[in-house]
């Protein structure tokens, strides 16, 4: 019996002695979206079911149902499709499409046009799952939005302030001093750098401006965290919600969507504040 010597560079069982180094995934520089799959999943605050967040072509987020549905079960106005991580409000010609979670959420009123379609069965399944989560104590539905706007003279920090970036007003997702960079670090966690700590803005009073096609609003002023005095590059970085370290890194992925929502003075009337929060003086670094 002749001995069988293993090849050089391998163990006796043929497995390699030296494994090649692991390569980390990177975002393509030409990709329109930098959001990783891990940063898209969430839970509906009304029903507790899973949702997937995607940026739309205009940059605003939308919550989609995590599974595809047959195109024939959805009206043409309710079909969405994904391309390079961006959601578009129409189908792509295939037999499957995505649908907004609001069309299936048990908390929302049911559309009479979908009462006899397969979407009604899917809606009942989500309703049963919501009831199961509530019965087990794993979920508590949010029945009323939190009261964030205080009465006149209330000078505490707003929980969802209005921020002016590139002469456009946005509604932030959290207080100014808690806004964090959304980029992924080399340790695969979210960056802990704060945006205001690097290039802070200033609180000013601006008149409420109606959106295009809306009726004229009362002549009132609202507190706005203004960034118009910052350079153009810094305002772009604020809108992308990235710190100075990750601002120019085109291959760095995002672990969360930027928390900006276009401000509408009629829809977001509860968040309008008529007084400046304290302190009203700008931060020394903002000069």
PDB file of C-alpha atoms in Angstrom:
ATOM      1  CA  UNK A   1       0.000   0.000   0.000  1.00  0.00           C
ATOM      2  CA  UNK A   2       1.513   3.261  -1.107  1.00  0.00           C
ATOM      3  CA  UNK A   3       1.237   6.236   1.270  1.00  0.00           C
ATOM      4  CA  UNK A   4      -0.750   9.206   0.028  1.00  0.00           C
ATOM      5  CA  UNK A   5       0.846  12.507   0.903  1.00  0.00           C
ATOM      6  CA  UNK A   6      -1.515  15.493   1.017  1.00  0.00           C
ATOM      7  CA  UNK A   7      -0.679  18.311  -1.400  1.00  0.00           C
ATOM      8  CA  UNK A   8       1.389  21.214  -0.159  1.00  0.00           C
ATOM      9  CA  UNK A   9      -0.634  23.924   1.573  1.00  0.00           C
ATOM     10  CA  UNK A  10      -3.458  21.600   2.672  1.00  0.00           C
ATOM     11  CA  UNK A  11      -4.335  19.529   5.735  1.00  0.00           C
ATOM     12  CA  UNK A  12      -4.549  15.727   5.742  1.00  0.00           C
ATOM     13  CA  UNK A  13      -8.262  15.962   4.847  1.00  0.00           C
ATOM     14  CA  UNK A  14      -7.606  18.213   1.882  1.00  0.00           C
ATOM     15  CA  UNK A  15      -8.843  21.434   3.473  1.00  0.00           C
ATOM     16  CA  UNK A  16      -6.672  24.492   2.849  1.00  0.00           C
ATOM     17  CA  UNK A  17      -4.209  25.533   5.525  1.00  0.00           C
ATOM     18  CA  UNK A  18      -4.567  29.238   4.883  1.00  0.00           C
ATOM     19  CA  UNK A  19      -7.985  30.673   4.153  1.00  0.00           C
ATOM     20  CA  UNK A  20      -8.138  33.723   1.903  1.00  0.00           C
ATOM     21  CA  UNK A  21      -8.939  36.977   3.693  1.00  0.00           C
ATOM     22  CA  UNK A  22     -12.614  37.863   3.923  1.00  0.00           C
ATOM     23  CA  UNK A  23     -13.714  40.663   1.643  1.00  0.00           C
ATOM     24  CA  UNK A  24     -16.235  43.136   2.964  1.00  0.00           C
ATOM     25  CA  UNK A  25     -19.098  44.284   0.755  1.00  0.00           C
ATOM     26  CA  UNK A  26     -18.998  47.841  -0.460  1.00  0.00           C
ATOM     27  CA  UNK A  27     -21.525  50.180  -2.011  1.00  0.00           C
ATOM     28  CA  UNK A  28     -20.891  51.028  -5.653  1.00  0.00           C
ATOM     29  CA  UNK A  29     -19.990  54.659  -6.201  1.00  0.00           C
ATOM     30  CA  UNK A  30     -22.731  55.028  -8.843  1.00  0.00           C
ATOM     31  CA  UNK A  31     -25.453  53.452  -6.656  1.00  0.00           C
ATOM     32  CA  UNK A  32     -28.398  55.831  -6.056  1.00  0.00           C
ATOM     33  CA  UNK A  33     -28.975  54.302  -2.587  1.00  0.00           C
ATOM     34  CA  UNK A  34     -26.440  53.540   0.134  1.00  0.00           C
ATOM     35  CA  UNK A  35     -28.857  51.894   2.536  1.00  0.00           C
ATOM     36  CA  UNK A  36     -27.979  48.341   3.545  1.00  0.00           C
ATOM     37  CA  UNK A  37     -30.602  45.640   3.784  1.00  0.00           C
ATOM     38  CA  UNK A  38     -30.067  45.550   7.552  1.00  0.00           C
ATOM     39  CA  UNK A  39     -31.119  49.207   7.750  1.00  0.00           C
ATOM     40  CA  UNK A  40     -34.407  48.773   5.932  1.00  0.00           C
ATOM     41  CA  UNK A  41     -36.373  46.537   8.280  1.00  0.00           C
ATOM     42  CA  UNK A  42     -38.717  48.024  10.866  1.00  0.00           C
ATOM     43  CA  UNK A  43     -42.046  47.535  12.653  1.00  0.00           C
ATOM     44  CA  UNK A  44     -45.261  49.416  12.049  1.00  0.00           C
ATOM     45  CA  UNK A  45     -46.078  51.495  15.124  1.00  0.00           C
ATOM     46  CA  UNK A  46     -49.805  50.886  14.630  1.00  0.00           C
ATOM     47  CA  UNK A  47     -49.985  47.120  13.964  1.00  0.00           C
ATOM     48  CA  UNK A  48     -46.527  45.789  14.872  1.00  0.00           C
ATOM     49  CA  UNK A  49     -46.028  43.946  11.580  1.00  0.00           C
ATOM     50  CA  UNK A  50     -42.738  44.038   9.734  1.00  0.00           C
ATOM     51  CA  UNK A  51     -42.137  46.750   7.145  1.00  0.00           C
ATOM     52  CA  UNK A  52     -39.239  47.539   4.824  1.00  0.00           C
ATOM     53  CA  UNK A  53     -38.168  51.155   4.429  1.00  0.00           C
ATOM     54  CA  UNK A  54     -36.956  52.344   1.042  1.00  0.00           C
ATOM     55  CA  UNK A  55     -36.079  55.785  -0.299  1.00  0.00           C
ATOM     56  CA  UNK A  56     -38.225  57.065  -3.125  1.00  0.00           C
ATOM     57  CA  UNK A  57     -36.942  58.870  -6.175  1.00  0.00           C
ATOM     58  CA  UNK A  58     -37.559  62.206  -4.415  1.00  0.00           C
ATOM     59  CA  UNK A  59     -35.578  61.086  -1.355  1.00  0.00           C
ATOM     60  CA  UNK A  60     -38.568  60.614   0.957  1.00  0.00           C
ATOM     61  CA  UNK A  61     -38.942  57.210   2.681  1.00  0.00           C
ATOM     62  CA  UNK A  62     -41.816  54.807   2.115  1.00  0.00           C
ATOM     63  CA  UNK A  63     -42.784  51.681   4.068  1.00  0.00           C
ATOM     64  CA  UNK A  64     -43.402  48.679   1.815  1.00  0.00           C
ATOM     65  CA  UNK A  65     -44.751  45.247   2.613  1.00  0.00           C
ATOM     66  CA  UNK A  66     -41.697  42.928   2.886  1.00  0.00           C
ATOM     67  CA  UNK A  67     -43.035  40.332   0.402  1.00  0.00           C
ATOM     68  CA  UNK A  68     -43.930  40.619  -3.253  1.00  0.00           C
ATOM     69  CA  UNK A  69     -47.546  40.215  -4.361  1.00  0.00           C
ATOM     70  CA  UNK A  70     -48.980  39.251  -7.782  1.00  0.00           C
ATOM     71  CA  UNK A  71     -49.374  42.231 -10.062  1.00  0.00           C
ATOM     72  CA  UNK A  72     -52.878  41.132 -11.028  1.00  0.00           C
ATOM     73  CA  UNK A  73     -53.999  41.539  -7.386  1.00  0.00           C
ATOM     74  CA  UNK A  74     -53.019  45.213  -7.176  1.00  0.00           C
ATOM     75  CA  UNK A  75     -54.441  48.144  -9.073  1.00  0.00           C
ATOM     76  CA  UNK A  76     -52.080  50.040 -11.360  1.00  0.00           C
ATOM     77  CA  UNK A  77     -51.992  53.005  -8.948  1.00  0.00           C
ATOM     78  CA  UNK A  78     -50.866  50.821  -6.030  1.00  0.00           C
ATOM     79  CA  UNK A  79     -47.975  48.976  -7.684  1.00  0.00           C
ATOM     80  CA  UNK A  80     -44.386  49.718  -6.717  1.00  0.00           C
ATOM     81  CA  UNK A  81     -41.099  48.219  -7.833  1.00  0.00           C
ATOM     82  CA  UNK A  82     -37.495  48.448  -6.680  1.00  0.00           C
ATOM     83  CA  UNK A  83     -34.482  49.403  -8.746  1.00  0.00           C
ATOM     84  CA  UNK A  84     -31.006  49.765  -7.207  1.00  0.00           C
ATOM     85  CA  UNK A  85     -32.550  50.112  -3.740  1.00  0.00           C
ATOM     86  CA  UNK A  86     -34.963  52.914  -4.741  1.00  0.00           C
ATOM     87  CA  UNK A  87     -38.758  52.502  -4.792  1.00  0.00           C
ATOM     88  CA  UNK A  88     -40.713  53.725  -7.817  1.00  0.00           C
ATOM     89  CA  UNK A  89     -44.544  54.108  -7.940  1.00  0.00           C
ATOM     90  CA  UNK A  90     -45.320  51.789 -10.857  1.00  0.00           C
ATOM     91  CA  UNK A  91     -44.661  48.216 -11.925  1.00  0.00           C
ATOM     92  CA  UNK A  92     -41.673  47.050 -13.944  1.00  0.00           C
ATOM     93  CA  UNK A  93     -43.593  44.812 -16.334  1.00  0.00           C
ATOM     94  CA  UNK A  94     -43.127  41.607 -14.320  1.00  0.00           C
ATOM     95  CA  UNK A  95     -45.779  39.415 -12.708  1.00  0.00           C
ATOM     96  CA  UNK A  96     -44.806  40.594  -9.214  1.00  0.00           C
ATOM     97  CA  UNK A  97     -44.726  43.973  -7.519  1.00  0.00           C
ATOM     98  CA  UNK A  98     -44.403  45.575  -4.114  1.00  0.00           C
ATOM     99  CA  UNK A  99     -47.201  47.314  -2.234  1.00  0.00           C
ATOM    100  CA  UNK A 100     -47.158  50.011   0.488  1.00  0.00           C
ATOM    101  CA  UNK A 101     -47.791  48.720   3.967  1.00  0.00           C
ATOM    102  CA  UNK A 102     -50.531  51.312   4.468  1.00  0.00           C
ATOM    103  CA  UNK A 103     -52.691  49.406   1.964  1.00  0.00           C
ATOM    104  CA  UNK A 104     -52.515  46.289   4.186  1.00  0.00           C
ATOM    105  CA  UNK A 105     -52.185  47.751   7.677  1.00  0.00           C
ATOM    106  CA  UNK A 106     -55.094  46.582   9.894  1.00  0.00           C
ATOM    107  CA  UNK A 107     -55.076  49.998  11.563  1.00  0.00           C
ATOM    108  CA  UNK A 108     -55.985  51.737   8.295  1.00  0.00           C
ATOM    109  CA  UNK A 109     -59.511  51.620   6.795  1.00  0.00           C
ATOM    110  CA  UNK A 110     -59.848  48.938   4.168  1.00  0.00           C
ATOM    111  CA  UNK A 111     -60.107  49.938   0.550  1.00  0.00           C
ATOM    112  CA  UNK A 112     -63.456  48.650  -0.839  1.00  0.00           C
ATOM    113  CA  UNK A 113     -61.751  47.820  -4.150  1.00  0.00           C
ATOM    114  CA  UNK A 114     -59.507  45.242  -2.417  1.00  0.00           C
ATOM    115  CA  UNK A 115     -62.177  43.609  -0.234  1.00  0.00           C
ATOM    116  CA  UNK A 116     -62.617  40.600  -2.551  1.00  0.00           C
ATOM    117  CA  UNK A 117     -59.026  40.246  -3.790  1.00  0.00           C
ATOM    118  CA  UNK A 118     -56.160  38.105  -2.415  1.00  0.00           C
ATOM    119  CA  UNK A 119     -54.981  41.245  -0.618  1.00  0.00           C
ATOM    120  CA  UNK A 120     -57.948  40.892   1.759  1.00  0.00           C
ATOM    121  CA  UNK A 121     -56.607  37.485   2.843  1.00  0.00           C
ATOM    122  CA  UNK A 122     -53.168  38.957   3.418  1.00  0.00           C
ATOM    123  CA  UNK A 123     -54.709  41.799   5.403  1.00  0.00           C
ATOM    124  CA  UNK A 124     -56.551  39.318   7.650  1.00  0.00           C
ATOM    125  CA  UNK A 125     -53.291  37.449   8.268  1.00  0.00           C
ATOM    126  CA  UNK A 126     -51.618  40.678   9.370  1.00  0.00           C
ATOM    127  CA  UNK A 127     -54.596  41.467  11.597  1.00  0.00           C
ATOM    128  CA  UNK A 128     -54.348  38.066  13.306  1.00  0.00           C
ATOM    129  CA  UNK A 129     -50.619  38.559  13.796  1.00  0.00           C
ATOM    130  CA  UNK A 130     -51.249  41.951  15.375  1.00  0.00           C
ATOM    131  CA  UNK A 131     -53.788  40.450  17.766  1.00  0.00           C
ATOM    132  CA  UNK A 132     -51.316  37.708  18.699  1.00  0.00           C
ATOM    133  CA  UNK A 133     -48.579  40.262  19.405  1.00  0.00           C
ATOM    134  CA  UNK A 134     -50.915  42.302  21.593  1.00  0.00           C
ATOM    135  CA  UNK A 135     -52.185  39.250  23.507  1.00  0.00           C
ATOM    136  CA  UNK A 136     -48.634  38.090  24.274  1.00  0.00           C
ATOM    137  CA  UNK A 137     -47.543  41.567  25.354  1.00  0.00           C
ATOM    138  CA  UNK A 138     -44.934  41.828  22.595  1.00  0.00           C
ATOM    139  CA  UNK A 139     -46.525  44.920  21.056  1.00  0.00           C
ATOM    140  CA  UNK A 140     -48.540  47.907  22.226  1.00  0.00           C
ATOM    141  CA  UNK A 141     -50.225  49.881  19.430  1.00  0.00           C
ATOM    142  CA  UNK A 142     -49.752  53.613  19.275  1.00  0.00           C
ATOM    143  CA  UNK A 143     -53.231  55.084  19.221  1.00  0.00           C
ATOM    144  CA  UNK A 144     -52.441  58.785  19.329  1.00  0.00           C
ATOM    145  CA  UNK A 145     -49.376  60.705  18.131  1.00  0.00           C
ATOM    146  CA  UNK A 146     -47.224  62.101  20.929  1.00  0.00           C
ATOM    147  CA  UNK A 147     -47.932  65.674  21.913  1.00  0.00           C
ATOM    148  CA  UNK A 148     -44.772  67.484  20.844  1.00  0.00           C
ATOM    149  CA  UNK A 149     -45.890  71.058  20.411  1.00  0.00           C
ATOM    150  CA  UNK A 150     -46.120  73.000  23.632  1.00  0.00           C
ATOM    151  CA  UNK A 151     -48.251  76.075  24.319  1.00  0.00           C
ATOM    152  CA  UNK A 152     -47.034  79.603  23.791  1.00  0.00           C
ATOM    153  CA  UNK A 153     -44.082  80.372  26.031  1.00  0.00           C
ATOM    154  CA  UNK A 154     -43.006  76.731  26.282  1.00  0.00           C
ATOM    155  CA  UNK A 155     -39.231  76.908  25.818  1.00  0.00           C
ATOM    156  CA  UNK A 156     -38.170  73.275  26.054  1.00  0.00           C
ATOM    157  CA  UNK A 157     -36.452  71.662  23.091  1.00  0.00           C
ATOM    158  CA  UNK A 158     -38.830  70.396  20.371  1.00  0.00           C
ATOM    159  CA  UNK A 159     -38.840  66.643  19.912  1.00  0.00           C
ATOM    160  CA  UNK A 160     -39.368  66.998  16.147  1.00  0.00           C
ATOM    161  CA  UNK A 161     -37.970  70.377  15.122  1.00  0.00           C
ATOM    162  CA  UNK A 162     -38.264  72.085  11.752  1.00  0.00           C
ATOM    163  CA  UNK A 163     -34.854  72.306  10.059  1.00  0.00           C
ATOM    164  CA  UNK A 164     -34.056  74.550   7.102  1.00  0.00           C
ATOM    165  CA  UNK A 165     -31.600  72.967   4.655  1.00  0.00           C
ATOM    166  CA  UNK A 166     -30.857  74.469   1.231  1.00  0.00           C
ATOM    167  CA  UNK A 167     -33.805  76.866   1.701  1.00  0.00           C
ATOM    168  CA  UNK A 168     -36.201  73.911   2.173  1.00  0.00           C
ATOM    169  CA  UNK A 169     -37.907  73.148   5.477  1.00  0.00           C
ATOM    170  CA  UNK A 170     -37.738  69.575   6.777  1.00  0.00           C
ATOM    171  CA  UNK A 171     -39.249  67.930   9.836  1.00  0.00           C
ATOM    172  CA  UNK A 172     -36.557  66.075  11.792  1.00  0.00           C
ATOM    173  CA  UNK A 173     -37.202  62.658  13.314  1.00  0.00           C
ATOM    174  CA  UNK A 174     -35.717  63.530  16.730  1.00  0.00           C
ATOM    175  CA  UNK A 175     -34.343  66.478  18.732  1.00  0.00           C
ATOM    176  CA  UNK A 176     -31.447  68.355  17.183  1.00  0.00           C
ATOM    177  CA  UNK A 177     -28.831  67.253  19.706  1.00  0.00           C
ATOM    178  CA  UNK A 178     -29.672  63.565  19.134  1.00  0.00           C
ATOM    179  CA  UNK A 179     -29.221  63.552  15.342  1.00  0.00           C
ATOM    180  CA  UNK A 180     -26.522  61.004  14.523  1.00  0.00           C
ATOM    181  CA  UNK A 181     -24.629  60.032  11.430  1.00  0.00           C
ATOM    182  CA  UNK A 182     -26.286  57.147   9.563  1.00  0.00           C
ATOM    183  CA  UNK A 183     -23.081  55.739   8.055  1.00  0.00           C
ATOM    184  CA  UNK A 184     -21.622  52.327   8.892  1.00  0.00           C
ATOM    185  CA  UNK A 185     -18.243  52.238  10.620  1.00  0.00           C
ATOM    186  CA  UNK A 186     -15.424  49.725  10.114  1.00  0.00           C
ATOM    187  CA  UNK A 187     -16.799  47.834  13.136  1.00  0.00           C
ATOM    188  CA  UNK A 188     -20.103  47.329  11.235  1.00  0.00           C
ATOM    189  CA  UNK A 189     -22.123  49.468  13.637  1.00  0.00           C
ATOM    190  CA  UNK A 190     -23.656  52.905  13.246  1.00  0.00           C
ATOM    191  CA  UNK A 191     -21.482  55.970  13.579  1.00  0.00           C
ATOM    192  CA  UNK A 192     -21.885  57.739  16.914  1.00  0.00           C
ATOM    193  CA  UNK A 193     -20.866  61.219  15.754  1.00  0.00           C
ATOM    194  CA  UNK A 194     -23.419  63.968  16.264  1.00  0.00           C
ATOM    195  CA  UNK A 195     -24.216  66.361  13.428  1.00  0.00           C
ATOM    196  CA  UNK A 196     -24.747  69.536  15.503  1.00  0.00           C
ATOM    197  CA  UNK A 197     -21.498  68.956  17.397  1.00  0.00           C
ATOM    198  CA  UNK A 198     -19.486  69.499  14.210  1.00  0.00           C
ATOM    199  CA  UNK A 199     -21.350  72.229  12.301  1.00  0.00           C
ATOM    200  CA  UNK A 200     -24.214  73.577  14.408  1.00  0.00           C
ATOM    201  CA  UNK A 201     -27.027  75.736  13.107  1.00  0.00           C
ATOM    202  CA  UNK A 202     -28.968  78.537  14.726  1.00  0.00           C
ATOM    203  CA  UNK A 203     -32.540  78.970  15.904  1.00  0.00           C
ATOM    204  CA  UNK A 204     -34.510  81.695  14.150  1.00  0.00           C
ATOM    205  CA  UNK A 205     -38.159  82.677  13.659  1.00  0.00           C
ATOM    206  CA  UNK A 206     -39.524  82.342  10.112  1.00  0.00           C
ATOM    207  CA  UNK A 207     -43.054  82.770   8.749  1.00  0.00           C
ATOM    208  CA  UNK A 208     -45.013  79.630   7.985  1.00  0.00           C
ATOM    209  CA  UNK A 209     -45.043  79.148   4.244  1.00  0.00           C
ATOM    210  CA  UNK A 210     -47.793  77.064   2.590  1.00  0.00           C
ATOM    211  CA  UNK A 211     -46.857  74.447   0.052  1.00  0.00           C
ATOM    212  CA  UNK A 212     -47.738  74.817  -3.605  1.00  0.00           C
ATOM    213  CA  UNK A 213     -51.490  74.807  -4.176  1.00  0.00           C
ATOM    214  CA  UNK A 214     -52.434  75.225  -0.508  1.00  0.00           C
ATOM    215  CA  UNK A 215     -54.584  77.915   0.992  1.00  0.00           C
ATOM    216  CA  UNK A 216     -53.006  80.905   2.682  1.00  0.00           C
ATOM    217  CA  UNK A 217     -52.106  80.234   6.309  1.00  0.00           C
ATOM    218  CA  UNK A 218     -52.478  82.704   9.189  1.00  0.00           C
ATOM    219  CA  UNK A 219     -49.615  85.164   9.499  1.00  0.00           C
ATOM    220  CA  UNK A 220     -47.633  83.395  12.218  1.00  0.00           C
ATOM    221  CA  UNK A 221     -43.972  82.684  12.842  1.00  0.00           C
ATOM    222  CA  UNK A 222     -42.389  79.361  13.757  1.00  0.00           C
ATOM    223  CA  UNK A 223     -39.081  78.331  15.288  1.00  0.00           C
ATOM    224  CA  UNK A 224     -36.719  76.888  12.665  1.00  0.00           C
ATOM    225  CA  UNK A 225     -33.241  75.434  13.088  1.00  0.00           C
ATOM    226  CA  UNK A 226     -31.577  77.286  10.236  1.00  0.00           C
ATOM    227  CA  UNK A 227     -28.532  75.945   8.352  1.00  0.00           C
ATOM    228  CA  UNK A 228     -28.580  78.469   5.500  1.00  0.00           C
ATOM    229  CA  UNK A 229     -25.464  80.207   6.800  1.00  0.00           C
ATOM    230  CA  UNK A 230     -23.387  77.034   6.365  1.00  0.00           C
ATOM    231  CA  UNK A 231     -21.459  76.281   3.153  1.00  0.00           C
ATOM    232  CA  UNK A 232     -23.244  74.370   0.412  1.00  0.00           C
ATOM    233  CA  UNK A 233     -21.201  71.200   1.057  1.00  0.00           C
ATOM    234  CA  UNK A 234     -22.101  71.215   4.750  1.00  0.00           C
ATOM    235  CA  UNK A 235     -25.804  71.570   3.964  1.00  0.00           C
ATOM    236  CA  UNK A 236     -25.598  68.609   1.575  1.00  0.00           C
ATOM    237  CA  UNK A 237     -23.905  66.632   4.343  1.00  0.00           C
ATOM    238  CA  UNK A 238     -26.682  67.542   6.782  1.00  0.00           C
ATOM    239  CA  UNK A 239     -29.346  66.425   4.312  1.00  0.00           C
ATOM    240  CA  UNK A 240     -27.512  63.116   3.803  1.00  0.00           C
ATOM    241  CA  UNK A 241     -27.172  62.952   7.632  1.00  0.00           C
ATOM    242  CA  UNK A 242     -23.479  62.175   7.596  1.00  0.00           C
ATOM    243  CA  UNK A 243     -20.637  63.402   9.771  1.00  0.00           C
ATOM    244  CA  UNK A 244     -17.526  65.097   8.409  1.00  0.00           C
ATOM    245  CA  UNK A 245     -15.629  61.783   8.419  1.00  0.00           C
ATOM    246  CA  UNK A 246     -18.147  59.916   6.251  1.00  0.00           C
ATOM    247  CA  UNK A 247     -19.293  62.864   4.142  1.00  0.00           C
ATOM    248  CA  UNK A 248     -16.903  62.180   1.245  1.00  0.00           C
ATOM    249  CA  UNK A 249     -16.823  58.384   1.536  1.00  0.00           C
ATOM    250  CA  UNK A 250     -18.851  57.229  -1.481  1.00  0.00           C
ATOM    251  CA  UNK A 251     -18.330  53.503  -0.750  1.00  0.00           C
ATOM    252  CA  UNK A 252     -19.527  53.644   2.873  1.00  0.00           C
ATOM    253  CA  UNK A 253     -22.965  52.140   3.423  1.00  0.00           C
ATOM    254  CA  UNK A 254     -25.811  53.553   5.508  1.00  0.00           C
ATOM    255  CA  UNK A 255     -27.404  51.656   8.376  1.00  0.00           C
ATOM    256  CA  UNK A 256     -30.504  53.850   8.506  1.00  0.00           C
ATOM    257  CA  UNK A 257     -32.445  56.250   6.353  1.00  0.00           C
ATOM    258  CA  UNK A 258     -31.904  59.956   6.796  1.00  0.00           C
ATOM    259  CA  UNK A 259     -34.691  61.097   9.103  1.00  0.00           C
ATOM    260  CA  UNK A 260     -35.918  64.098   7.107  1.00  0.00           C
ATOM    261  CA  UNK A 261     -39.540  64.587   6.114  1.00  0.00           C
ATOM    262  CA  UNK A 262     -40.576  67.498   3.881  1.00  0.00           C
ATOM    263  CA  UNK A 263     -42.333  69.946   6.159  1.00  0.00           C
ATOM    264  CA  UNK A 264     -45.990  70.672   5.439  1.00  0.00           C
ATOM    265  CA  UNK A 265     -47.454  73.429   7.653  1.00  0.00           C
ATOM    266  CA  UNK A 266     -50.939  71.912   7.380  1.00  0.00           C
ATOM    267  CA  UNK A 267     -50.063  68.268   8.007  1.00  0.00           C
ATOM    268  CA  UNK A 268     -47.458  69.093  10.659  1.00  0.00           C
ATOM    269  CA  UNK A 269     -49.305  71.880  12.446  1.00  0.00           C
ATOM    270  CA  UNK A 270     -48.838  70.101  15.801  1.00  0.00           C
ATOM    271  CA  UNK A 271     -45.052  70.522  15.519  1.00  0.00           C
ATOM    272  CA  UNK A 272     -45.062  74.273  14.848  1.00  0.00           C
ATOM    273  CA  UNK A 273     -43.588  76.296  17.716  1.00  0.00           C
ATOM    274  CA  UNK A 274     -44.009  80.055  17.961  1.00  0.00           C
ATOM    275  CA  UNK A 275     -41.170  80.663  20.436  1.00  0.00           C
ATOM    276  CA  UNK A 276     -37.457  79.931  20.283  1.00  0.00           C
ATOM    277  CA  UNK A 277     -36.161  77.188  22.567  1.00  0.00           C
ATOM    278  CA  UNK A 278     -33.638  78.121  25.217  1.00  0.00           C
ATOM    279  CA  UNK A 279     -30.881  79.078  24.865  1.00  0.00           C
ATOM    280  CA  UNK A 280     -31.849  81.367  21.994  1.00  0.00           C
ATOM    281  CA  UNK A 281     -28.292  82.546  21.360  1.00  0.00           C
ATOM    282  CA  UNK A 282     -26.375  80.683  18.637  1.00  0.00           C
ATOM    283  CA  UNK A 283     -23.672  78.272  19.604  1.00  0.00           C
ATOM    284  CA  UNK A 284     -20.192  79.917  19.591  1.00  0.00           C
ATOM    285  CA  UNK A 285     -19.040  77.592  16.811  1.00  0.00           C
ATOM    286  CA  UNK A 286     -21.920  78.645  14.577  1.00  0.00           C
ATOM    287  CA  UNK A 287     -20.499  82.155  14.099  1.00  0.00           C
TER     288      UNK A 287
END
